[in-house]
Amino acid sequence: MNRYFRKSHSIDLIFTISLFCVFALSALGVTAAGAVLYQKTVTQERQDYNLYTALSYLEQKLKSCDQEGGISLAKGPDGNALCLSQNVNEVPYLTYIYVYEGHLTELFIREDQEPDFSGGTPLLEIDSMELEQTSTGLLRLTLTEDGGNSQTLCWQPSASETGGETS
C-alpha cells in the first residue's frame, strides 16, 4: 500500500502559470526597451553620418580647388553658396554647393552659364549651411541637420591665396 501520495492542489497550477506570466511580461518589457534604444541609436547614427559625410565631402572639394581664385562665396537660393572654379580641358567650370529644399546640393556648370539652383544634384539631407569668410581668409562652414545638431569645418586656403603662412 502506498502511504505517501501527493495531492494535487490548485495553488500549484496557479503559481506555475503566474510565474510564467511574470517571466513572459519581463521578457516582453526588456525587448520593447531594447527596440526603443536601438531606434534612438540608429536615428542618432544617421544624423551623425549625414553631418560627417557632408563635411568630409566639402573638405575634399575644397582641397581639390585650393588654388588662387579657386574658392569663393556666391549668392545661393537660401543664403550663401560655396563656389569652386576649375578648368576641364581648358574650359572654365563652376561648382556651386548650397542647401536647397533640405538637401546639400551641387550644381556643376560652365562659367559663362547662369546658375539654375533648382537643377542641382541633391547629395545629403542637411537643414542649413552657414558660410563665413573672416578677414584673415579663414573659411568657416557650419552645417545643421533637421534635429538641430550642427558641426563646423574651418578651412584656411593655401598661402598663395591669402599671402599668409600656413602652419
Short mmCIF file of N, CA and C in Angstrom, two decimals:
data_model
loop_
_atom_site.label_atom_id
_atom_site.label_comp_id
_atom_site.label_asym_id
_atom_site.label_seq_id
_atom_site.Cartn_x
_atom_site.Cartn_y
_atom_site.Cartn_z
N MET A 1 0.83 -1.16 0.00
CA MET A 1 0.00 0.00 0.00
C MET A 1 0.88 1.24 0.00
N ASN A 2 0.50 2.18 -0.77
CA ASN A 2 1.28 3.40 -0.94
C ASN A 2 0.77 4.44 0.04
N ARG A 3 1.58 4.68 1.09
CA ARG A 3 1.14 5.62 2.12
C ARG A 3 1.48 7.06 1.74
N TYR A 4 2.45 7.20 0.90
CA TYR A 4 2.85 8.56 0.52
C TYR A 4 2.34 8.87 -0.88
N PHE A 5 1.43 9.64 -0.95
CA PHE A 5 0.95 10.11 -2.25
C PHE A 5 0.73 11.62 -2.15
N ARG A 6 0.86 12.22 -3.24
CA ARG A 6 0.79 13.68 -3.27
C ARG A 6 -0.56 14.09 -3.82
N LYS A 7 -1.14 15.03 -3.12
CA LYS A 7 -2.41 15.57 -3.59
C LYS A 7 -2.10 16.74 -4.51
N SER A 8 -2.84 16.88 -5.53
CA SER A 8 -2.68 17.98 -6.45
C SER A 8 -3.53 19.14 -5.95
N HIS A 9 -2.86 20.29 -5.74
CA HIS A 9 -3.57 21.48 -5.28
C HIS A 9 -3.69 22.47 -6.43
N SER A 10 -4.73 23.22 -6.41
CA SER A 10 -4.92 24.22 -7.46
C SER A 10 -3.91 25.36 -7.34
N ILE A 11 -3.40 25.58 -6.13
CA ILE A 11 -2.41 26.64 -5.94
C ILE A 11 -1.12 26.33 -6.71
N ASP A 12 -0.78 25.08 -6.87
CA ASP A 12 0.40 24.71 -7.65
C ASP A 12 0.26 25.16 -9.10
N LEU A 13 -0.87 24.94 -9.67
CA LEU A 13 -1.11 25.33 -11.05
C LEU A 13 -1.13 26.86 -11.18
N ILE A 14 -1.79 27.53 -10.27
CA ILE A 14 -1.86 29.00 -10.31
C ILE A 14 -0.47 29.61 -10.16
N PHE A 15 0.33 29.09 -9.25
CA PHE A 15 1.69 29.59 -9.05
C PHE A 15 2.54 29.40 -10.31
N THR A 16 2.44 28.26 -10.93
CA THR A 16 3.21 27.99 -12.15
C THR A 16 2.80 28.92 -13.28
N ILE A 17 1.52 29.10 -13.47
CA ILE A 17 1.04 29.98 -14.53
C ILE A 17 1.43 31.43 -14.26
N SER A 18 1.29 31.88 -13.01
CA SER A 18 1.65 33.27 -12.70
C SER A 18 3.15 33.49 -12.84
N LEU A 19 3.96 32.52 -12.47
CA LEU A 19 5.40 32.63 -12.65
C LEU A 19 5.75 32.73 -14.14
N PHE A 20 5.09 31.94 -14.95
CA PHE A 20 5.31 32.01 -16.40
C PHE A 20 4.90 33.38 -16.95
N CYS A 21 3.76 33.91 -16.49
CA CYS A 21 3.30 35.23 -16.96
C CYS A 21 4.27 36.34 -16.56
N VAL A 22 4.80 36.28 -15.34
CA VAL A 22 5.78 37.28 -14.91
C VAL A 22 7.02 37.20 -15.79
N PHE A 23 7.48 36.02 -16.08
CA PHE A 23 8.65 35.84 -16.95
C PHE A 23 8.36 36.37 -18.36
N ALA A 24 7.19 36.04 -18.91
CA ALA A 24 6.85 36.49 -20.26
C ALA A 24 6.73 38.01 -20.33
N LEU A 25 6.10 38.63 -19.34
CA LEU A 25 5.98 40.09 -19.33
C LEU A 25 7.34 40.76 -19.16
N SER A 26 8.20 40.18 -18.35
CA SER A 26 9.55 40.73 -18.18
C SER A 26 10.32 40.66 -19.49
N ALA A 27 10.24 39.53 -20.17
CA ALA A 27 10.93 39.37 -21.45
C ALA A 27 10.38 40.36 -22.48
N LEU A 28 9.08 40.55 -22.50
CA LEU A 28 8.46 41.50 -23.42
C LEU A 28 8.90 42.93 -23.11
N GLY A 29 8.96 43.28 -21.84
CA GLY A 29 9.39 44.62 -21.44
C GLY A 29 10.84 44.90 -21.81
N VAL A 30 11.71 43.94 -21.58
CA VAL A 30 13.12 44.11 -21.94
C VAL A 30 13.27 44.22 -23.46
N THR A 31 12.53 43.44 -24.20
CA THR A 31 12.59 43.50 -25.67
C THR A 31 12.08 44.85 -26.18
N ALA A 32 11.00 45.35 -25.61
CA ALA A 32 10.46 46.65 -26.03
C ALA A 32 11.45 47.78 -25.70
N ALA A 33 12.05 47.73 -24.52
CA ALA A 33 13.03 48.76 -24.15
C ALA A 33 14.24 48.70 -25.07
N GLY A 34 14.68 47.51 -25.43
CA GLY A 34 15.80 47.35 -26.35
C GLY A 34 15.47 47.89 -27.74
N ALA A 35 14.25 47.68 -28.18
CA ALA A 35 13.84 48.18 -29.50
C ALA A 35 13.82 49.70 -29.53
N VAL A 36 13.34 50.33 -28.47
CA VAL A 36 13.32 51.80 -28.40
C VAL A 36 14.74 52.34 -28.40
N LEU A 37 15.61 51.74 -27.60
CA LEU A 37 17.01 52.17 -27.54
C LEU A 37 17.69 52.00 -28.89
N TYR A 38 17.43 50.89 -29.56
CA TYR A 38 18.01 50.64 -30.88
C TYR A 38 17.55 51.70 -31.88
N GLN A 39 16.26 52.04 -31.85
CA GLN A 39 15.73 53.04 -32.78
C GLN A 39 16.39 54.40 -32.55
N LYS A 40 16.56 54.79 -31.29
CA LYS A 40 17.22 56.06 -30.99
C LYS A 40 18.66 56.05 -31.46
N THR A 41 19.34 54.94 -31.28
CA THR A 41 20.74 54.82 -31.70
C THR A 41 20.86 54.93 -33.22
N VAL A 42 19.99 54.27 -33.94
CA VAL A 42 20.01 54.31 -35.41
C VAL A 42 19.72 55.73 -35.90
N THR A 43 18.76 56.40 -35.29
CA THR A 43 18.43 57.78 -35.69
C THR A 43 19.62 58.71 -35.46
N GLN A 44 20.25 58.61 -34.29
CA GLN A 44 21.41 59.45 -34.00
C GLN A 44 22.57 59.14 -34.94
N GLU A 45 22.76 57.87 -35.23
CA GLU A 45 23.84 57.48 -36.14
C GLU A 45 23.61 58.03 -37.54
N ARG A 46 22.37 58.01 -37.99
CA ARG A 46 22.04 58.54 -39.32
C ARG A 46 22.31 60.05 -39.38
N GLN A 47 21.94 60.75 -38.31
CA GLN A 47 22.19 62.20 -38.27
C GLN A 47 23.69 62.48 -38.27
N ASP A 48 24.43 61.75 -37.45
CA ASP A 48 25.88 61.94 -37.41
C ASP A 48 26.51 61.60 -38.76
N TYR A 49 26.00 60.56 -39.41
CA TYR A 49 26.52 60.16 -40.72
C TYR A 49 26.34 61.29 -41.74
N ASN A 50 25.14 61.89 -41.76
CA ASN A 50 24.89 62.97 -42.72
C ASN A 50 25.84 64.14 -42.50
N LEU A 51 26.02 64.55 -41.24
CA LEU A 51 26.90 65.68 -40.97
C LEU A 51 28.35 65.34 -41.29
N TYR A 52 28.80 64.18 -40.83
CA TYR A 52 30.19 63.79 -41.05
C TYR A 52 30.48 63.63 -42.54
N THR A 53 29.59 62.98 -43.26
CA THR A 53 29.80 62.76 -44.69
C THR A 53 29.78 64.08 -45.45
N ALA A 54 28.86 64.96 -45.10
CA ALA A 54 28.77 66.26 -45.78
C ALA A 54 30.04 67.09 -45.54
N LEU A 55 30.52 67.12 -44.31
CA LEU A 55 31.74 67.89 -44.02
C LEU A 55 32.95 67.27 -44.70
N SER A 56 33.02 65.96 -44.72
CA SER A 56 34.12 65.27 -45.39
C SER A 56 34.09 65.56 -46.89
N TYR A 57 32.90 65.54 -47.48
CA TYR A 57 32.73 65.84 -48.89
C TYR A 57 33.18 67.27 -49.19
N LEU A 58 32.73 68.22 -48.37
CA LEU A 58 33.12 69.62 -48.57
C LEU A 58 34.62 69.80 -48.43
N GLU A 59 35.22 69.13 -47.47
CA GLU A 59 36.67 69.24 -47.29
C GLU A 59 37.43 68.74 -48.52
N GLN A 60 36.98 67.63 -49.09
CA GLN A 60 37.64 67.10 -50.29
C GLN A 60 37.45 68.04 -51.49
N LYS A 61 36.26 68.62 -51.61
CA LYS A 61 36.03 69.58 -52.69
C LYS A 61 36.92 70.81 -52.53
N LEU A 62 37.06 71.30 -51.30
CA LEU A 62 37.91 72.46 -51.05
C LEU A 62 39.37 72.14 -51.36
N LYS A 63 39.81 70.94 -50.99
CA LYS A 63 41.20 70.53 -51.28
C LYS A 63 41.44 70.47 -52.79
N SER A 64 40.46 69.99 -53.53
CA SER A 64 40.66 69.84 -54.97
C SER A 64 40.70 71.19 -55.70
N CYS A 65 40.15 72.23 -55.10
CA CYS A 65 40.13 73.55 -55.75
C CYS A 65 40.96 74.57 -54.99
N ASP A 66 41.86 74.12 -54.14
CA ASP A 66 42.65 75.04 -53.32
C ASP A 66 43.78 75.65 -54.14
N GLN A 67 43.42 76.66 -54.89
CA GLN A 67 44.38 77.42 -55.70
C GLN A 67 43.92 78.86 -55.71
N GLU A 68 44.71 79.74 -56.19
CA GLU A 68 44.35 81.15 -56.17
C GLU A 68 43.09 81.38 -57.00
N GLY A 69 42.07 81.96 -56.36
CA GLY A 69 40.81 82.23 -57.04
C GLY A 69 39.92 81.02 -57.21
N GLY A 70 40.29 79.89 -56.66
CA GLY A 70 39.51 78.67 -56.85
C GLY A 70 38.33 78.52 -55.92
N ILE A 71 38.35 79.25 -54.79
CA ILE A 71 37.30 79.13 -53.79
C ILE A 71 36.73 80.51 -53.51
N SER A 72 35.41 80.62 -53.59
CA SER A 72 34.76 81.90 -53.28
C SER A 72 33.36 81.63 -52.75
N LEU A 73 32.74 82.68 -52.24
CA LEU A 73 31.35 82.61 -51.80
C LEU A 73 30.48 83.32 -52.84
N ALA A 74 29.32 82.75 -53.09
CA ALA A 74 28.39 83.33 -54.07
C ALA A 74 26.99 83.35 -53.46
N LYS A 75 26.10 84.05 -54.11
CA LYS A 75 24.71 84.09 -53.64
C LYS A 75 24.01 82.82 -54.09
N GLY A 76 23.42 82.11 -53.12
CA GLY A 76 22.68 80.89 -53.41
C GLY A 76 21.19 81.11 -53.24
N PRO A 77 20.40 80.06 -53.37
CA PRO A 77 18.95 80.21 -53.25
C PRO A 77 18.49 80.58 -51.84
N ASP A 78 19.17 80.06 -50.82
CA ASP A 78 18.81 80.33 -49.42
C ASP A 78 20.01 80.85 -48.66
N GLY A 79 20.63 81.91 -49.12
CA GLY A 79 21.82 82.44 -48.46
C GLY A 79 23.04 82.23 -49.33
N ASN A 80 24.19 82.08 -48.67
CA ASN A 80 25.44 81.91 -49.41
C ASN A 80 25.58 80.51 -49.98
N ALA A 81 26.35 80.42 -51.04
CA ALA A 81 26.72 79.15 -51.65
C ALA A 81 28.23 79.12 -51.79
N LEU A 82 28.79 77.96 -51.70
CA LEU A 82 30.22 77.79 -51.92
C LEU A 82 30.42 77.66 -53.43
N CYS A 83 31.33 78.45 -53.98
CA CYS A 83 31.57 78.45 -55.42
C CYS A 83 33.02 78.03 -55.66
N LEU A 84 33.20 76.95 -56.37
CA LEU A 84 34.53 76.41 -56.67
C LEU A 84 34.75 76.48 -58.17
N SER A 85 35.90 77.02 -58.57
CA SER A 85 36.17 77.12 -60.01
C SER A 85 37.32 76.19 -60.37
N GLN A 86 37.21 75.64 -61.57
CA GLN A 86 38.24 74.73 -62.07
C GLN A 86 38.17 74.70 -63.59
N ASN A 87 39.25 74.28 -64.20
CA ASN A 87 39.30 74.15 -65.66
C ASN A 87 39.29 72.67 -66.03
N VAL A 88 38.44 72.34 -66.99
CA VAL A 88 38.37 70.98 -67.52
C VAL A 88 38.60 71.10 -69.02
N ASN A 89 39.70 70.55 -69.51
CA ASN A 89 40.07 70.66 -70.93
C ASN A 89 40.09 72.11 -71.39
N GLU A 90 40.71 72.94 -70.59
CA GLU A 90 40.88 74.37 -70.88
C GLU A 90 39.56 75.16 -70.90
N VAL A 91 38.48 74.57 -70.40
CA VAL A 91 37.19 75.26 -70.32
C VAL A 91 36.90 75.51 -68.84
N PRO A 92 36.64 76.77 -68.44
CA PRO A 92 36.38 77.06 -67.02
C PRO A 92 34.97 76.62 -66.60
N TYR A 93 34.90 75.92 -65.48
CA TYR A 93 33.65 75.45 -64.90
C TYR A 93 33.52 75.94 -63.47
N LEU A 94 32.28 76.05 -63.02
CA LEU A 94 31.99 76.42 -61.64
C LEU A 94 31.17 75.31 -60.99
N THR A 95 31.49 75.03 -59.74
CA THR A 95 30.70 74.10 -58.94
C THR A 95 30.11 74.89 -57.78
N TYR A 96 28.80 74.93 -57.71
CA TYR A 96 28.10 75.57 -56.60
C TYR A 96 27.67 74.48 -55.63
N ILE A 97 27.95 74.68 -54.35
CA ILE A 97 27.48 73.78 -53.31
C ILE A 97 26.64 74.62 -52.35
N TYR A 98 25.39 74.20 -52.14
CA TYR A 98 24.43 75.01 -51.39
C TYR A 98 23.36 74.09 -50.81
N VAL A 99 22.52 74.64 -49.96
CA VAL A 99 21.38 73.90 -49.42
C VAL A 99 20.13 74.33 -50.18
N TYR A 100 19.41 73.33 -50.69
CA TYR A 100 18.19 73.60 -51.45
C TYR A 100 17.14 72.56 -51.06
N GLU A 101 16.02 73.02 -50.55
CA GLU A 101 14.90 72.16 -50.14
C GLU A 101 15.34 71.05 -49.21
N GLY A 102 16.14 71.39 -48.21
CA GLY A 102 16.54 70.43 -47.18
C GLY A 102 17.64 69.47 -47.58
N HIS A 103 18.33 69.73 -48.67
CA HIS A 103 19.42 68.86 -49.12
C HIS A 103 20.66 69.68 -49.44
N LEU A 104 21.81 69.14 -49.10
CA LEU A 104 23.06 69.70 -49.59
C LEU A 104 23.09 69.37 -51.08
N THR A 105 23.25 70.38 -51.91
CA THR A 105 23.08 70.22 -53.35
C THR A 105 24.30 70.74 -54.08
N GLU A 106 24.63 70.10 -55.20
CA GLU A 106 25.77 70.51 -56.01
C GLU A 106 25.29 70.80 -57.43
N LEU A 107 25.78 71.92 -57.98
CA LEU A 107 25.46 72.29 -59.35
C LEU A 107 26.78 72.54 -60.08
N PHE A 108 27.02 71.83 -61.17
CA PHE A 108 28.24 71.93 -61.96
C PHE A 108 27.87 72.52 -63.31
N ILE A 109 28.39 73.73 -63.61
CA ILE A 109 28.05 74.40 -64.87
C ILE A 109 29.29 75.08 -65.45
N ARG A 110 29.19 75.43 -66.75
CA ARG A 110 30.26 76.23 -67.36
C ARG A 110 30.23 77.63 -66.76
N GLU A 111 31.37 78.27 -66.75
CA GLU A 111 31.48 79.58 -66.12
C GLU A 111 30.59 80.63 -66.78
N ASP A 112 30.34 80.50 -68.08
CA ASP A 112 29.55 81.50 -68.79
C ASP A 112 28.03 81.27 -68.68
N GLN A 113 27.60 80.22 -67.99
CA GLN A 113 26.18 79.94 -67.82
C GLN A 113 25.66 80.58 -66.54
N GLU A 114 24.38 80.90 -66.56
CA GLU A 114 23.71 81.43 -65.38
C GLU A 114 23.24 80.23 -64.53
N PRO A 115 23.50 80.22 -63.22
CA PRO A 115 23.13 79.06 -62.41
C PRO A 115 21.62 78.95 -62.21
N ASP A 116 21.10 77.74 -62.41
CA ASP A 116 19.71 77.41 -62.09
C ASP A 116 19.76 76.48 -60.88
N PHE A 117 19.60 77.03 -59.69
CA PHE A 117 19.81 76.27 -58.47
C PHE A 117 18.81 75.14 -58.28
N SER A 118 17.68 75.18 -58.94
CA SER A 118 16.71 74.09 -58.83
C SER A 118 17.17 72.85 -59.61
N GLY A 119 18.16 73.02 -60.48
CA GLY A 119 18.63 71.90 -61.30
C GLY A 119 19.83 71.17 -60.73
N GLY A 120 20.21 71.48 -59.49
CA GLY A 120 21.36 70.83 -58.88
C GLY A 120 21.08 69.40 -58.46
N THR A 121 22.15 68.68 -58.12
CA THR A 121 22.04 67.29 -57.68
C THR A 121 22.00 67.24 -56.15
N PRO A 122 20.89 66.74 -55.55
CA PRO A 122 20.85 66.62 -54.09
C PRO A 122 21.81 65.53 -53.62
N LEU A 123 22.58 65.84 -52.57
CA LEU A 123 23.58 64.91 -52.07
C LEU A 123 23.16 64.26 -50.75
N LEU A 124 22.92 65.08 -49.74
CA LEU A 124 22.58 64.58 -48.41
C LEU A 124 21.52 65.48 -47.78
N GLU A 125 20.78 64.93 -46.82
CA GLU A 125 19.79 65.74 -46.11
C GLU A 125 20.49 66.64 -45.10
N ILE A 126 20.43 67.93 -45.34
CA ILE A 126 21.02 68.94 -44.46
C ILE A 126 20.01 70.08 -44.38
N ASP A 127 19.76 70.58 -43.17
CA ASP A 127 18.78 71.64 -42.99
C ASP A 127 19.31 73.00 -43.41
N SER A 128 20.55 73.33 -43.00
CA SER A 128 21.10 74.63 -43.37
C SER A 128 22.61 74.59 -43.42
N MET A 129 23.18 75.55 -44.16
CA MET A 129 24.63 75.69 -44.26
C MET A 129 24.95 77.17 -44.13
N GLU A 130 25.80 77.49 -43.17
CA GLU A 130 26.24 78.86 -42.98
C GLU A 130 27.69 78.97 -43.43
N LEU A 131 27.98 79.95 -44.26
CA LEU A 131 29.33 80.19 -44.76
C LEU A 131 29.79 81.56 -44.31
N GLU A 132 31.02 81.61 -43.83
CA GLU A 132 31.57 82.88 -43.38
C GLU A 132 33.06 82.90 -43.71
N GLN A 133 33.52 84.00 -44.24
CA GLN A 133 34.94 84.17 -44.51
C GLN A 133 35.45 85.32 -43.66
N THR A 134 36.45 85.02 -42.82
CA THR A 134 36.98 86.03 -41.91
C THR A 134 37.96 86.94 -42.64
N SER A 135 38.39 87.98 -41.95
CA SER A 135 39.32 88.94 -42.56
C SER A 135 40.69 88.30 -42.82
N THR A 136 41.01 87.22 -42.11
CA THR A 136 42.28 86.53 -42.33
C THR A 136 42.20 85.50 -43.45
N GLY A 137 41.02 85.35 -44.05
CA GLY A 137 40.85 84.41 -45.15
C GLY A 137 40.33 83.05 -44.72
N LEU A 138 40.13 82.85 -43.42
CA LEU A 138 39.62 81.58 -42.91
C LEU A 138 38.17 81.41 -43.34
N LEU A 139 37.86 80.25 -43.91
CA LEU A 139 36.50 79.96 -44.35
C LEU A 139 35.87 79.04 -43.31
N ARG A 140 34.72 79.44 -42.77
CA ARG A 140 34.03 78.66 -41.75
C ARG A 140 32.71 78.19 -42.32
N LEU A 141 32.54 76.86 -42.39
CA LEU A 141 31.31 76.25 -42.91
C LEU A 141 30.63 75.53 -41.75
N THR A 142 29.40 75.88 -41.46
CA THR A 142 28.64 75.23 -40.40
C THR A 142 27.41 74.58 -41.02
N LEU A 143 27.30 73.27 -40.83
CA LEU A 143 26.16 72.51 -41.34
C LEU A 143 25.25 72.14 -40.17
N THR A 144 23.95 72.26 -40.39
CA THR A 144 22.97 71.90 -39.37
C THR A 144 21.98 70.93 -39.99
N GLU A 145 21.69 69.85 -39.25
CA GLU A 145 20.71 68.89 -39.76
C GLU A 145 19.37 69.13 -39.10
N ASP A 146 18.37 68.39 -39.52
CA ASP A 146 16.99 68.59 -39.10
C ASP A 146 16.80 68.61 -37.59
N GLY A 147 17.49 67.75 -36.87
CA GLY A 147 17.33 67.66 -35.42
C GLY A 147 18.00 68.78 -34.66
N GLY A 148 18.69 69.68 -35.33
CA GLY A 148 19.36 70.79 -34.66
C GLY A 148 20.84 70.57 -34.41
N ASN A 149 21.34 69.36 -34.65
CA ASN A 149 22.77 69.11 -34.48
C ASN A 149 23.54 69.86 -35.55
N SER A 150 24.69 70.39 -35.18
CA SER A 150 25.50 71.09 -36.17
C SER A 150 26.97 70.79 -35.95
N GLN A 151 27.73 70.90 -37.03
CA GLN A 151 29.18 70.74 -36.99
C GLN A 151 29.78 71.79 -37.90
N THR A 152 31.01 72.18 -37.57
CA THR A 152 31.68 73.25 -38.29
C THR A 152 33.00 72.77 -38.85
N LEU A 153 33.29 73.20 -40.07
CA LEU A 153 34.57 72.96 -40.72
C LEU A 153 35.23 74.31 -40.94
N CYS A 154 36.46 74.46 -40.47
CA CYS A 154 37.23 75.68 -40.71
C CYS A 154 38.31 75.35 -41.72
N TRP A 155 38.39 76.15 -42.77
CA TRP A 155 39.33 75.89 -43.86
C TRP A 155 40.18 77.12 -44.11
N GLN A 156 41.48 76.93 -44.08
CA GLN A 156 42.41 78.01 -44.40
C GLN A 156 42.95 77.73 -45.79
N PRO A 157 42.60 78.57 -46.77
CA PRO A 157 43.13 78.36 -48.12
C PRO A 157 44.65 78.43 -48.12
N SER A 158 45.23 77.97 -49.21
CA SER A 158 46.69 77.94 -49.30
C SER A 158 47.26 79.35 -49.17
N ALA A 159 48.57 79.43 -48.83
CA ALA A 159 49.22 80.71 -48.57
C ALA A 159 49.23 81.61 -49.80
N SER A 160 49.20 81.03 -50.99
CA SER A 160 49.25 81.86 -52.20
C SER A 160 47.99 82.70 -52.34
N GLU A 161 46.88 82.26 -51.75
CA GLU A 161 45.64 82.99 -51.86
C GLU A 161 45.57 84.16 -50.89
N THR A 162 46.07 83.96 -49.67
CA THR A 162 45.91 84.99 -48.65
C THR A 162 47.19 85.79 -48.43
N GLY A 163 48.29 85.32 -48.95
CA GLY A 163 49.56 85.99 -48.73
C GLY A 163 50.16 85.68 -47.38
N GLY A 164 49.49 84.83 -46.60
CA GLY A 164 49.98 84.49 -45.27
C GLY A 164 50.72 83.17 -45.27
N GLU A 165 51.04 82.72 -44.09
CA GLU A 165 51.74 81.45 -43.96
C GLU A 165 50.77 80.40 -43.47
N THR A 166 51.00 79.18 -43.87
CA THR A 166 50.20 78.07 -43.36
C THR A 166 51.01 77.34 -42.33
N SER A 167 50.33 76.79 -41.37
CA SER A 167 51.04 76.03 -40.34
C SER A 167 50.38 74.69 -40.14
#
